[in-house]
Amino acid sequence: MLRWYLRRGFWNVIGWGKFKMNKPLEIPLPPVERHLIEPKPMIEVIPEVPLKNVMVCARADIPREERVPRNTAFYRLQVWLYTSFLSPMQPGLPQIDADPQAAVDQAFTRLHRKQFRPPELPAEYLGIADLGSLAVRGPFACYTTRVDDDTWEWDLRILDDYEYHPGLLTLGSRVFFGVDPLRRSLEARRIECVLGSIEPTDSEWEQAVKIALCAASTHVSLVRHFNWVHLAGGAQLAIATRNAFSPNHPLCRLLWPYIFATQQSNDIVTRGQMARGGDFESIFSFTFKGMCQLFDESHLAYPHLVNDPEVDGDARGVRDAGFDTPTQDNLEALFDVFHRFVCNYLEIYYPRNSAIEDAETLGWLAQLNTLVPNGVGVTPDNVTWTGLARLLARQLYLVTVQHEILGSYMWDYQLWTHRQPARVYSDLRREPLDVYQRLVNANFNLNVHRRELMSDFTYLALDDSAKAAMERFQAELGELQAEMDSKPRPVWRLDPRALEVNINA
Ligand SMILES: [Fe+2]
């Protein structure tokens, strides 16, 4: 145990130091000279993470103004340490404390607490987790999909297809929900998983719920957050924007704070999380090979429309479906502010409903549709004023709201592994100390202080009209925040104040 305490102390100091040193990014004006990025398959650029379908920017190709050599060097050292004698993992450790609060307190030390608050316990985790409430509140609401008139589901059977660490249960699962019309709520009625077809009255229900939540949180962290937001959506948006627009194009100025530093950040974070011995392999259920295969396959399935809560909510059959949808409403309210901003901004340069014919914008659309798996729906051939405005709002929403709800926001959910395990052992034991500590430190570092969405970016405006549109956007975010502040804050609510302007680490 002495070895473990030393090891733990070392990595806790590293995590604390990273948190303390991280300062919100200063976002400069776009450089005068356009920097072209030619994305390459990850296997060529980062051979230690051999993904064939994921296209990334080579380290040598990262734009000069994004580079932070100190961070790159630090991550290189950190990745090297993962597989050295100082690895954060130590086989054979005991499991975490049976009291969940004690487990959090031991791993989230006084040092951590100098930088950030401890996690809150969502109301759904007070007893056996309430999947019906989680189907409409918080990060897993995105999985709730209509099957027929009376049934909704979470379908995560896909997770059975990949290689697991020995001694773990597979997570492929399907949760079925029915409606309680009087309470206007969903309730979980059956879970199909490795344990069989389990109903709430069965003795294995609690275990089946844990499997379903482990599946959902694994999929959120690996597929929805890192693969889809960082690699499929965010990186390609940043590449297309840099490649297609000259620095004084109005859409370059609009998108700039949302894309700046994406390549530098993705480059270091990909290595830190995905290389052998990285966070993903060490925390979640899949072996390195299984994780790589999951990333490569799910990358090709990226659905860009998840970044439009109205379209996504309609596609999943959760809007006006006879039950309350607090998270869906929360996300739509945020999206509407982005959409109004983009419409006001676009109108300055392209009269409402005029044809979109400028070469740079059409080039940007062409690039996006080539780079983003399955495209973005709006192409040079079908673009209209309304379609372009909607697409721009989705792009801003992707790197702010979507990134937050799938990333930092998981802090209040993912640490409570007595309800939502990081991995499920076949003999039902709890996570060992090293796996749990790694989970805490990885999530802690997602919460570093970054450039907030509610900041002044008017220095990027090309003229007074654009400046006024940006100011109005900030005022509307402030009004939405004030309205939210007039009510008590539930754990699941996503506030404008919590949003960062881009996905950089
Ligand atoms: Fe992220």
Short mmCIF file of N, CA and C in Angstrom, two decimals, residues 302-309 311-312 376-377 394:
data_model
loop_
_atom_site.label_atom_id
_atom_site.label_comp_id
_atom_site.label_asym_id
_atom_site.label_seq_id
_atom_site.Cartn_x
_atom_site.Cartn_y
_atom_site.Cartn_z
N TYR A 302 -21.15 8.80 -37.18
CA TYR A 302 -21.41 10.13 -36.58
C TYR A 302 -22.66 10.78 -37.17
N PRO A 303 -23.64 11.10 -36.33
CA PRO A 303 -24.85 11.77 -36.82
C PRO A 303 -24.80 13.26 -36.46
N HIS A 304 -24.50 14.09 -37.44
CA HIS A 304 -24.31 15.52 -37.16
C HIS A 304 -25.57 16.17 -36.57
N LEU A 305 -26.74 15.62 -36.90
CA LEU A 305 -27.98 16.27 -36.46
C LEU A 305 -28.23 16.16 -34.96
N VAL A 306 -27.42 15.39 -34.23
CA VAL A 306 -27.58 15.41 -32.77
C VAL A 306 -27.28 16.80 -32.22
N ASN A 307 -26.66 17.64 -33.04
CA ASN A 307 -26.35 19.00 -32.58
C ASN A 307 -27.48 19.99 -32.81
N ASP A 308 -28.64 19.48 -33.17
CA ASP A 308 -29.82 20.33 -33.31
C ASP A 308 -30.91 19.72 -32.43
N PRO A 309 -31.09 20.26 -31.22
CA PRO A 309 -32.00 19.57 -30.28
C PRO A 309 -33.42 19.40 -30.80
N VAL A 311 -34.46 19.00 -34.08
CA VAL A 311 -34.46 17.94 -35.09
C VAL A 311 -34.17 16.59 -34.43
N ASP A 312 -33.20 16.59 -33.53
CA ASP A 312 -32.82 15.35 -32.83
C ASP A 312 -33.97 14.86 -31.94
N VAL A 376 -22.88 17.16 -43.27
CA VAL A 376 -23.60 18.01 -42.32
C VAL A 376 -25.00 18.37 -42.81
N GLY A 377 -25.43 17.76 -43.91
CA GLY A 377 -26.81 17.96 -44.38
C GLY A 377 -26.96 19.16 -45.30
N ARG A 394 -25.91 25.04 -35.22
CA ARG A 394 -25.53 23.68 -34.79
C ARG A 394 -24.04 23.59 -34.51
#
